[in-house]
Short mmCIF file of C-alpha atoms in Angstrom, two decimals:
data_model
loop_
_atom_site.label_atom_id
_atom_site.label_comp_id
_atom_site.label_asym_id
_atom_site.label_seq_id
_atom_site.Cartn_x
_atom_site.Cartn_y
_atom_site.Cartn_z
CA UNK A 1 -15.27 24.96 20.89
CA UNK A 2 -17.36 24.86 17.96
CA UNK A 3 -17.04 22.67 14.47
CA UNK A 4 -19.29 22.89 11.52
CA UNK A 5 -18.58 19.77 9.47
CA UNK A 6 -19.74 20.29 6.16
CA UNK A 7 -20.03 16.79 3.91
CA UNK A 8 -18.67 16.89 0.21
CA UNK A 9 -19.01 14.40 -2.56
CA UNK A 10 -16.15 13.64 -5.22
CA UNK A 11 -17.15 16.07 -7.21
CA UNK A 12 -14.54 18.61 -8.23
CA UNK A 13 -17.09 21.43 -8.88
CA UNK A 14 -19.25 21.31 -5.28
CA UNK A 15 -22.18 23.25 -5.14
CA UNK A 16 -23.64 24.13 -1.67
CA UNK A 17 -26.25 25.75 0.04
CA UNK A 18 -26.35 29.54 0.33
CA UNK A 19 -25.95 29.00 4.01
CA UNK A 20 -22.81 26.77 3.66
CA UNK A 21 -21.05 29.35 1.37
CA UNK A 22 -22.18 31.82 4.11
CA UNK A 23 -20.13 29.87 6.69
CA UNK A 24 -17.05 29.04 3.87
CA UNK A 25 -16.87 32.77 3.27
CA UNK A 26 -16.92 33.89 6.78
CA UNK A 27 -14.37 30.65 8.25
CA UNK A 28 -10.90 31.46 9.10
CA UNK A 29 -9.84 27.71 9.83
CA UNK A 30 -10.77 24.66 7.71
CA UNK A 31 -9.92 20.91 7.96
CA UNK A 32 -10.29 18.03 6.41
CA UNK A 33 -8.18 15.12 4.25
CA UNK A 34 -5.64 16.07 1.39
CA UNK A 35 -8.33 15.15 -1.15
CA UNK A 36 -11.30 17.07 0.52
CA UNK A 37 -8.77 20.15 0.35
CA UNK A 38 -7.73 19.78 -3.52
CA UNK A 39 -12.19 20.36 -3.87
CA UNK A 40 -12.39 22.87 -2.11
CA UNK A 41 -9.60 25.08 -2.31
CA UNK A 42 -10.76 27.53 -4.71
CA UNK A 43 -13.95 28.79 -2.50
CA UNK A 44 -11.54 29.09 0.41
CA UNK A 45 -10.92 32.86 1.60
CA UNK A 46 -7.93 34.21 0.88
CA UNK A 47 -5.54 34.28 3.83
CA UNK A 48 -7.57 30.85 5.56
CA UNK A 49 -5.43 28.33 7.67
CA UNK A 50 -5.94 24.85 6.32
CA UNK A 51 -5.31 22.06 8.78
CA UNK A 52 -4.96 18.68 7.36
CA UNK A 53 -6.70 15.51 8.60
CA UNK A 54 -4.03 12.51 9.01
CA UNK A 55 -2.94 9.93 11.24
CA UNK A 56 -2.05 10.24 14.13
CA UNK A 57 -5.32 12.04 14.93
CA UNK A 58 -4.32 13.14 18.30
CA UNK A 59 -1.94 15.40 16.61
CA UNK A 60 -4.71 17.10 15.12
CA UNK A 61 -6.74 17.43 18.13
CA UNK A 62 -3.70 19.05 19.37
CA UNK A 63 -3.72 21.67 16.74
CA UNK A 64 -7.41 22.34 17.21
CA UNK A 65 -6.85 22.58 21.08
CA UNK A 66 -4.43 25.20 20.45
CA UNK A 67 -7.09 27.32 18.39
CA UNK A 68 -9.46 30.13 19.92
CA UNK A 69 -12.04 29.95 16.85
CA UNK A 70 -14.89 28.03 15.19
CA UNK A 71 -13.53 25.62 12.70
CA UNK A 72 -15.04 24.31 9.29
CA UNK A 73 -14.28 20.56 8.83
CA UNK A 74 -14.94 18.96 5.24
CA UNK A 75 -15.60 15.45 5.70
CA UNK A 76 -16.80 12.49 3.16
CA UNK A 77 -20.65 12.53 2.45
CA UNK A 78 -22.32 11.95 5.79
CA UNK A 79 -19.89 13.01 8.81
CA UNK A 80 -21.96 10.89 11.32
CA UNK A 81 -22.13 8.02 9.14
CA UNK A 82 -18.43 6.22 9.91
CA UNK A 83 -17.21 9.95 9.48
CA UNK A 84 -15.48 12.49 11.32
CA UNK A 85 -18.24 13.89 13.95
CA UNK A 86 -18.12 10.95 15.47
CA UNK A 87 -14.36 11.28 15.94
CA UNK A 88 -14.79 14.46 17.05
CA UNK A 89 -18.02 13.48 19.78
CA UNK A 90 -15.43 10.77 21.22
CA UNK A 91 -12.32 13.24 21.17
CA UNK A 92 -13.96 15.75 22.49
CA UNK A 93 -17.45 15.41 23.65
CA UNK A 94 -18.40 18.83 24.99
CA UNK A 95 -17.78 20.75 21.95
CA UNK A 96 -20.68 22.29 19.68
CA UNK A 97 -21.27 20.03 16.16
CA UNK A 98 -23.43 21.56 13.61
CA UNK A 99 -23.59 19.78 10.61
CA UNK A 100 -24.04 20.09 7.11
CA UNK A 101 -24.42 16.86 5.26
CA UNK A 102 -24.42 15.25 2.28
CA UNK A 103 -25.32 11.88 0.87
CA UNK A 104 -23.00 9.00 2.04
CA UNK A 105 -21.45 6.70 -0.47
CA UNK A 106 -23.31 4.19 0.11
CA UNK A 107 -26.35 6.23 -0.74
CA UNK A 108 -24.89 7.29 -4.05
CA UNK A 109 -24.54 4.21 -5.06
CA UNK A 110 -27.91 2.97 -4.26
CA UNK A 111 -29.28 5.74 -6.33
CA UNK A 112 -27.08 5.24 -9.28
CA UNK A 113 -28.39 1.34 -9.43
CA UNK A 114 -32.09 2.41 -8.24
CA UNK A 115 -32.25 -0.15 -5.42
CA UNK A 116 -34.19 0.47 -1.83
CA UNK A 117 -31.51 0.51 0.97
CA UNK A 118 -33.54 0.41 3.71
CA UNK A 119 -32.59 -3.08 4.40
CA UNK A 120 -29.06 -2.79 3.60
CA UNK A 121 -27.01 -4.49 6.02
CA UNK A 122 -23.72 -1.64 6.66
CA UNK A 123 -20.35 -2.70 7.31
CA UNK A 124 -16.94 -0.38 7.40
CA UNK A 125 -13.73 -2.31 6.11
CA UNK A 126 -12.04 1.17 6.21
CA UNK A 127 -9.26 0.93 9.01
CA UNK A 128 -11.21 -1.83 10.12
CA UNK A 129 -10.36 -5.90 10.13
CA UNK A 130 -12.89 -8.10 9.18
CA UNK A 131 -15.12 -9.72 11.89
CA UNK A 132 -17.94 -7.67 11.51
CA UNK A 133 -17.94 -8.70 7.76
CA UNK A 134 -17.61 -12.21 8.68
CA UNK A 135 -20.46 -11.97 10.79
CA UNK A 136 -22.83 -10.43 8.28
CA UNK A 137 -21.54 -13.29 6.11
CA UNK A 138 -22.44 -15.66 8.61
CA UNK A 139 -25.87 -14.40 9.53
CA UNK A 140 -26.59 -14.33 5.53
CA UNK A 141 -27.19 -11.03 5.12
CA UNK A 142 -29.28 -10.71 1.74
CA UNK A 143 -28.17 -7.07 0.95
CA UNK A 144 -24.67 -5.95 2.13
CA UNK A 145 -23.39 -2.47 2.37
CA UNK A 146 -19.32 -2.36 2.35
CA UNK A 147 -16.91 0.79 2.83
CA UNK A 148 -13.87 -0.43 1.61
CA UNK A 149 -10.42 0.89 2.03
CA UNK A 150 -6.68 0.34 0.19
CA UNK A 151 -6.01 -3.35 1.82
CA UNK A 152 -9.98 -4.31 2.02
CA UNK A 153 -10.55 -3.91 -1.62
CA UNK A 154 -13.33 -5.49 -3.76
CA UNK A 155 -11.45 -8.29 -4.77
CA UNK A 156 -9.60 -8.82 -1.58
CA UNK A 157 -13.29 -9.20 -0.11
CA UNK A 158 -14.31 -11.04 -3.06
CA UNK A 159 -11.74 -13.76 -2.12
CA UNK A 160 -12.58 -13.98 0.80
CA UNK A 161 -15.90 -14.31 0.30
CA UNK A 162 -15.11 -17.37 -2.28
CA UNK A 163 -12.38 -19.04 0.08
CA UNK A 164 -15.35 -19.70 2.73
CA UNK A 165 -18.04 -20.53 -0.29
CA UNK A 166 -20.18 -17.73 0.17
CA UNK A 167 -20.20 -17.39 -3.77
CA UNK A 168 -24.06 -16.83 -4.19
CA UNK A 169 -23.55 -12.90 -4.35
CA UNK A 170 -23.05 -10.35 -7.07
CA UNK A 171 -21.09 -7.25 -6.43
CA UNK A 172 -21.81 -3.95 -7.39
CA UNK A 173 -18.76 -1.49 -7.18
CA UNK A 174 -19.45 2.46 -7.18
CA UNK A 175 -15.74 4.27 -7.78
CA UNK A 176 -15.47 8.32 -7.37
CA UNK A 177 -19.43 8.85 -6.73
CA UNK A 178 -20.30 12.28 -6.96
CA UNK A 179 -17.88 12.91 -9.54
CA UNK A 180 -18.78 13.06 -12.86
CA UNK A 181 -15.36 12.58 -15.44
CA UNK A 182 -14.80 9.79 -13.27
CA UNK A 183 -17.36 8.17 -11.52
CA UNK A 184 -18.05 4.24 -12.95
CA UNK A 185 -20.34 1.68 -11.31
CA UNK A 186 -19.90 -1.58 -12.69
CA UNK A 187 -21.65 -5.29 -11.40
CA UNK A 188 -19.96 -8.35 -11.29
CA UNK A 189 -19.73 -11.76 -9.85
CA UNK A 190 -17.54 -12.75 -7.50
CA UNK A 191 -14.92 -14.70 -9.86
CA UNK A 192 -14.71 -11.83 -11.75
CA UNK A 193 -14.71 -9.08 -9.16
CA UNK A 194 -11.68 -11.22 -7.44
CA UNK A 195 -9.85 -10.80 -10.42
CA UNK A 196 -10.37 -6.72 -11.28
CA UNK A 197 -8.82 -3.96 -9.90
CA UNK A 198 -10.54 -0.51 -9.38
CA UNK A 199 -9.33 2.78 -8.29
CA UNK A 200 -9.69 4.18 -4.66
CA UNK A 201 -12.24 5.36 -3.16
CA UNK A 202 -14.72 2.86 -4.02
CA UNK A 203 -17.60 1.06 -2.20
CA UNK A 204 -19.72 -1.75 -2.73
CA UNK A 205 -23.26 -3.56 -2.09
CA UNK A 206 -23.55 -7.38 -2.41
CA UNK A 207 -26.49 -8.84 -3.11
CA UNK A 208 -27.23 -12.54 -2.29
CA UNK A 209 -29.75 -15.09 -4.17
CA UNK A 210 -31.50 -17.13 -1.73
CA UNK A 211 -29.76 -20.67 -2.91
CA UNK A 212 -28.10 -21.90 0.34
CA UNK A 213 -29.71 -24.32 2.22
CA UNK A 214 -30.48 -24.21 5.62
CA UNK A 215 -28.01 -24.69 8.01
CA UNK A 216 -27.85 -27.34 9.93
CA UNK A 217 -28.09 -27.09 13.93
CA UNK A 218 -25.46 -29.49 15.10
CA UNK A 219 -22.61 -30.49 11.88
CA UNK A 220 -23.01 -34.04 11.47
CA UNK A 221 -19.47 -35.66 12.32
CA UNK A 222 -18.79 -37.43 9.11
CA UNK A 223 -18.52 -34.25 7.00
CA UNK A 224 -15.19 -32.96 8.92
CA UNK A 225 -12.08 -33.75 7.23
CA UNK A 226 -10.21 -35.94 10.36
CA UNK A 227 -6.93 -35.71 12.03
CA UNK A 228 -5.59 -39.15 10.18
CA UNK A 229 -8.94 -40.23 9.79
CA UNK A 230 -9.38 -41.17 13.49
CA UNK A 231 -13.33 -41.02 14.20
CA UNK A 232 -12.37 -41.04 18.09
CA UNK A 233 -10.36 -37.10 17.51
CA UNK A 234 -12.93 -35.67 16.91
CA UNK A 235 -15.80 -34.08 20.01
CA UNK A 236 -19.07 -35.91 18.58
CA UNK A 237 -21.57 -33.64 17.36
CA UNK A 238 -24.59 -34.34 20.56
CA UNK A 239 -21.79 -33.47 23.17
CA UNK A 240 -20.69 -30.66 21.02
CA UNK A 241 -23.74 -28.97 21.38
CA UNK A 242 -23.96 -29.77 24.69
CA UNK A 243 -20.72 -28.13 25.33
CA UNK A 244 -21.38 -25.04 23.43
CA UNK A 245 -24.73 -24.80 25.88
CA UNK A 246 -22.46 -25.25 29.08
CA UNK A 247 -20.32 -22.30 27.61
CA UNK A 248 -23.52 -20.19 27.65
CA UNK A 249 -21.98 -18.07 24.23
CA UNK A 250 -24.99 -16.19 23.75
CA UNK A 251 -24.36 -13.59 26.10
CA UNK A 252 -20.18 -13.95 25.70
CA UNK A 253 -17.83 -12.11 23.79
CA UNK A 254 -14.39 -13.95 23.29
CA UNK A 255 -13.63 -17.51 22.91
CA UNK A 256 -10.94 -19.59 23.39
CA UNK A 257 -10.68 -23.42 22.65
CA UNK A 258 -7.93 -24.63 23.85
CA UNK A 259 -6.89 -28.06 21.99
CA UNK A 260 -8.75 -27.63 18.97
CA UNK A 261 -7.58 -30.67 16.63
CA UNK A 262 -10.50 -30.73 13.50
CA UNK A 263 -11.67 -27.37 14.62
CA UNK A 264 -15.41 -28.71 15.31
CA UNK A 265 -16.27 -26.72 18.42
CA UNK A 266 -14.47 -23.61 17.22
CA UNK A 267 -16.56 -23.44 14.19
CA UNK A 268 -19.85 -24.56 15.50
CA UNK A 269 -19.03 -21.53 17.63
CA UNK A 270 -18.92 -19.38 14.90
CA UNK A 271 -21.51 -20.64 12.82
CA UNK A 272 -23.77 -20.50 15.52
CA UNK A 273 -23.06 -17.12 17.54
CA UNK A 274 -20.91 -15.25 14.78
CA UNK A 275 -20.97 -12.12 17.41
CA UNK A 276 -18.01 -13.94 18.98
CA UNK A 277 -14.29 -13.22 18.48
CA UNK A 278 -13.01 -16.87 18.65
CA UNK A 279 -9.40 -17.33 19.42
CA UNK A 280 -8.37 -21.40 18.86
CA UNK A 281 -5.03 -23.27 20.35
CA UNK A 282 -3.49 -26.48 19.31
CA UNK A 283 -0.08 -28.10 19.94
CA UNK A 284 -0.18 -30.27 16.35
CA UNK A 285 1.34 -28.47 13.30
CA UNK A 286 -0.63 -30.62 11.05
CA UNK A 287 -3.79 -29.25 12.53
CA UNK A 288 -3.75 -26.07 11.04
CA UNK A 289 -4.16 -27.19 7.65
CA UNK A 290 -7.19 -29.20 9.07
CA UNK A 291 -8.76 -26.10 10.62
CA UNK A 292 -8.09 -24.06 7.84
CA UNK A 293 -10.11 -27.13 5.36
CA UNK A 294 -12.80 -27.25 7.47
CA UNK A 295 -13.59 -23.85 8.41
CA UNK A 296 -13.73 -23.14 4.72
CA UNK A 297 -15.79 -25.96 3.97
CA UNK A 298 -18.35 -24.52 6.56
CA UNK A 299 -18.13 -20.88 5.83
CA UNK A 300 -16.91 -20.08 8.99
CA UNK A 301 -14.11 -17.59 8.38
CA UNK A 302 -12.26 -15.18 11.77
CA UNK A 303 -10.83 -18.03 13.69
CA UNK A 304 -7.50 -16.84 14.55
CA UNK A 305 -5.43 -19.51 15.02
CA UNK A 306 -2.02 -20.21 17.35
CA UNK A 307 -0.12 -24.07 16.90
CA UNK A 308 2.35 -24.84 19.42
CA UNK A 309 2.00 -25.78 23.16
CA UNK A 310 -0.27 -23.39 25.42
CA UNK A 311 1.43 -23.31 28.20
CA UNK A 312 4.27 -21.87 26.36
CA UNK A 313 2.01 -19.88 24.31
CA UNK A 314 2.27 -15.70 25.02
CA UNK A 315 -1.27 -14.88 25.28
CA UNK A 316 -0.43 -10.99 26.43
CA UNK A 317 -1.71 -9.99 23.71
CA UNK A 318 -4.59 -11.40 23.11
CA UNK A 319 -8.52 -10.33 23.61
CA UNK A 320 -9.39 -11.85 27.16
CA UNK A 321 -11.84 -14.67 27.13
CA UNK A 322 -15.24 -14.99 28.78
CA UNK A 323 -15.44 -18.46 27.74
CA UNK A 324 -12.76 -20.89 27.47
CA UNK A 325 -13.02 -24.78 26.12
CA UNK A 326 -10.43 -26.91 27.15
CA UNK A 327 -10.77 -29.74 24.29
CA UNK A 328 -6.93 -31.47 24.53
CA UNK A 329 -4.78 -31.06 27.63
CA UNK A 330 -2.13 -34.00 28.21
CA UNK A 331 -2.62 -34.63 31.81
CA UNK A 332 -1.55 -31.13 32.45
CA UNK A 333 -5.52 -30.27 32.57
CA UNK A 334 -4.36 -27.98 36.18
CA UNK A 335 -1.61 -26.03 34.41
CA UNK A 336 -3.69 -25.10 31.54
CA UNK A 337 -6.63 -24.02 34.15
CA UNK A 338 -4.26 -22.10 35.79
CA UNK A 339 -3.03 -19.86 33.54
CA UNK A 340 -6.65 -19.36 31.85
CA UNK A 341 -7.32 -18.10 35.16
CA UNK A 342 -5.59 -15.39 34.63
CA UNK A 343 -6.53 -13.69 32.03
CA UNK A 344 -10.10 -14.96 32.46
CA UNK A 345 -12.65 -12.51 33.01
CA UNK A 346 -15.11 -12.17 36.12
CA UNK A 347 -17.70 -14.04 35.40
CA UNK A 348 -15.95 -16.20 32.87
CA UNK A 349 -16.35 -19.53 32.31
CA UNK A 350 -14.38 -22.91 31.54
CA UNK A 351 -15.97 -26.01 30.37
CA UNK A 352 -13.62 -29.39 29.94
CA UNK A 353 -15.07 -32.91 28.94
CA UNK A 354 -13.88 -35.55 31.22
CA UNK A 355 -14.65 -39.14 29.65
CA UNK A 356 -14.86 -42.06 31.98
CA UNK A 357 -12.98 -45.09 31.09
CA UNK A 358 -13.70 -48.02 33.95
CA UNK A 359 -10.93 -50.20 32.33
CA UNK A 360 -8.42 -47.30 31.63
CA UNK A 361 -9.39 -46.13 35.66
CA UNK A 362 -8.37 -49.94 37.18
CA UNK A 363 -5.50 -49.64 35.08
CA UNK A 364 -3.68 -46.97 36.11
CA UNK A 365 -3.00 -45.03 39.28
CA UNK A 366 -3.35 -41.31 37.30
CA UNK A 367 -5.85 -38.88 38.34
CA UNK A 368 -8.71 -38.73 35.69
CA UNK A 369 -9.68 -35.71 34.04
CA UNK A 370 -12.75 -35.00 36.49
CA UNK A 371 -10.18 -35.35 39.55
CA UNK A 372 -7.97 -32.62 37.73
CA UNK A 373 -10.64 -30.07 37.52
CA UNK A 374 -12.00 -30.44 40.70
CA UNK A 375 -8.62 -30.06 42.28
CA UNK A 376 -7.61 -26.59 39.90
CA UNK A 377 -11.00 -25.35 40.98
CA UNK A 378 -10.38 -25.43 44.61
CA UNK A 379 -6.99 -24.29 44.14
CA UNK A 380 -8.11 -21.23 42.31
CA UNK A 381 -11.27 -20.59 43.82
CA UNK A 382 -13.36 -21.11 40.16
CA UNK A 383 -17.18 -21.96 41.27
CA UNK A 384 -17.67 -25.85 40.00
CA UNK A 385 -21.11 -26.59 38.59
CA UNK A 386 -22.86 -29.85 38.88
CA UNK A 387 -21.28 -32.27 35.96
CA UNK A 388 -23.32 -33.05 33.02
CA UNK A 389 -23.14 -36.91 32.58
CA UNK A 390 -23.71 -38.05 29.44
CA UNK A 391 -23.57 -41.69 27.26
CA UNK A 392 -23.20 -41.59 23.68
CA UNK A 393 -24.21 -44.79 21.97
CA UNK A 394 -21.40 -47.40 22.55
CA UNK A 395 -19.05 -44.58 23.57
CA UNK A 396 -17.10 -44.14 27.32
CA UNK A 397 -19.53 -42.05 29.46
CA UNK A 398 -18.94 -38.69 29.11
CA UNK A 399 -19.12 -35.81 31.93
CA UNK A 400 -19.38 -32.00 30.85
CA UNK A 401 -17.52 -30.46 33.67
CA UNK A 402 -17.72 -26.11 34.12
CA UNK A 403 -16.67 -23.70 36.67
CA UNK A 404 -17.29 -20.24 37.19
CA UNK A 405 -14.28 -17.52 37.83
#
């Protein structure tokens, strides 16, 4: 089967190539989106088959499966750039593509404001949530390239961009490039793109001034807001990087930190590898105002949160972790293992910190944390590696403990 996807701009009044009105004059079946077919309607033959381009998009596969001819898709500026080639290389990869393109959005509007986008950073909100955003965010992109959509509009990304105090931008918003009653490209700041409303489809390119400090490697523990105030709730910053080296999140790809009370590992997480999807768990309601303080205060936004016990918790649903934290576990340490287990994938890894109390030990006839583990692990099977013993100042010794699924 072959497609010729030919890209359009906004304009009402396209001009094309000699050779694309050669294959519009000669096509018996076109595609594309309600708007693409309002442009281009008038150079249509007479007597051509339209097929419009709308969700579901197996439905329209169908339609093409059904047909015995070429087919002429209009698609938005570049059709391999977020567009619909690449829908139709994954839908159906042994078909012939030729293409015709034009300039993307993005493109337009670097024209229109005469900046060099060969360093633009590209990221597609459209039909898309937001960690890849985040993670350009996090990474301090200096020049960021966003296709937007009806929910992920300028000022919804503005907001978020000011909630998690990455407010040293300025936004420039292109609206109906390519077409010229209506095309506007305006620059703001944040405050006041957060507060403006502009008409679909739109696009945008922040630009960042080089005012933030450097971030630190390791968040000092003082600068967390506290559950109560209690210095002892909180996983001290050394060990904390220790742990987050036991986790090995480098090469990993979902986390989960089970127990998360401030939200100190989580975000150190995502400051420092913001590739990862981080999923965080804690049974203490008044937690997730805590979380929700300090991940702001640290610009570290995509931490999807869940309060309520874990082992009640349905986790069906969720991304499976490579890497899983157990920070809080009320003696049921082998429970929580356990049903990590299963979900975890091979290779996977969980990391607990056991401390060592000496008084607490003579005290009491319970198993400590370390004796917990080790049992769960031979239970399961889960490959223990040698502890990590550690003393922190005046602090119980402390022993990172990780096994391998």
């Amino acid at each position: 089967m072959k497609f010729v996807v030919i890209g359009i701009t906004d304009d009402p009044r396209p001009f094309f190539h000699p050779e694309v009105m050669d294959v519009i004059s000669t096509g018996r079946v076109f595609s594309g989106g309600k708007r693409h077919h309002e442009i281009v309607a008038p150079l249509l033959p007479e007597g051509a088959r339209w097929i419009d381009i709308t969700v579901p998009l197996d439905a329209v596969f169908e339609q093409y499966g059904c047909l015995d001819e070429d087919v002429v898709v209009f698609a938005s500026g570049d059709p391999l750039f977020f567009g619909f080639a690449n829908t139709i290389k994954r839908k159906l990869p042994e078909a012939e593509i030729v293409l015709f393109p034009s300039f993307n959005s993005l493109q337009m509007l670097a024209h229109r404001l005469v900046m060099p986008y060969h360093d633009l950073r590209v990221v597609s909100l459209t039909g898309r949530p937001w960690p890849a955003f985040d993670q350009a965010l996090i990474e301090r992109a200096a020049k960021i390239g966003v296709l937007t959509d009806r929910e992920r509009t300028p000022s919804a990304i503005a907001r978020r961009m000011l909630d998690h105090g990455y407010d040293h931008y300025t936004m420039h918003v292109g609206v109906h490039l390519g077409n010229p009653m209506r095309e506007q490209v305006v620059s703001l700041s944040l405050e006041e793109a957060a507060q403006t409303t502009f008409e679909h489809p739109n696009c945008l390119v922040l630009v960042g001034e080089n005012t933030l400090p450097s971030r630190p490697f390791g968040i000092p523990d003082h600068q967390f807001d506290l559950l109560d105030g209690r210095e002892k709730m909180i996983t001290k910053m050394p060990i904390r990087l220790l742990t987050l080296q036991a986790l090995d999140l480098p090469g990993k790809h979902v986390f989960w930190d089970i127990g998360f009370c401030t939200g100190s590992v989580s975000i150190e997480a995502r400051l420092l590898f913001p590739h990862l999807h981080v999923e965080a768990f804690e049974i203490r309601p008044e937690c997730e105002q805590l979380l929700q303080r300090n991940s702001r205060r640290f610009g570290a936004p995509g931490i999807n949160m869940h309060i309520g016990d874990f082992l009640q918790a349905d986790i069906d649903a969720l991304p499976r972790p490579d890497a899983v934290f157990i920070g809080g576990h009320g003696g049921r340490l082998k429970e929580i293992i356990a049903k990590v287990y299963k979900v975890l994938l091979p290779g996977g890894c969980i990391v607990t910190n056991s401390v060592t109390s000496p008084v607490v030990q003579r005290m009491t006839d319970r198993p400590s944390s370390k004796d917990l583990f080790h049992t769960a692990c031979l239970e399961l099977g889960l490959k223990e590696e040698a502890p990590t013993h550690v003393q922190l100042n005046d602090y119980n010794p402390i022993d990172i403990l990780k096994c391998i699924k």
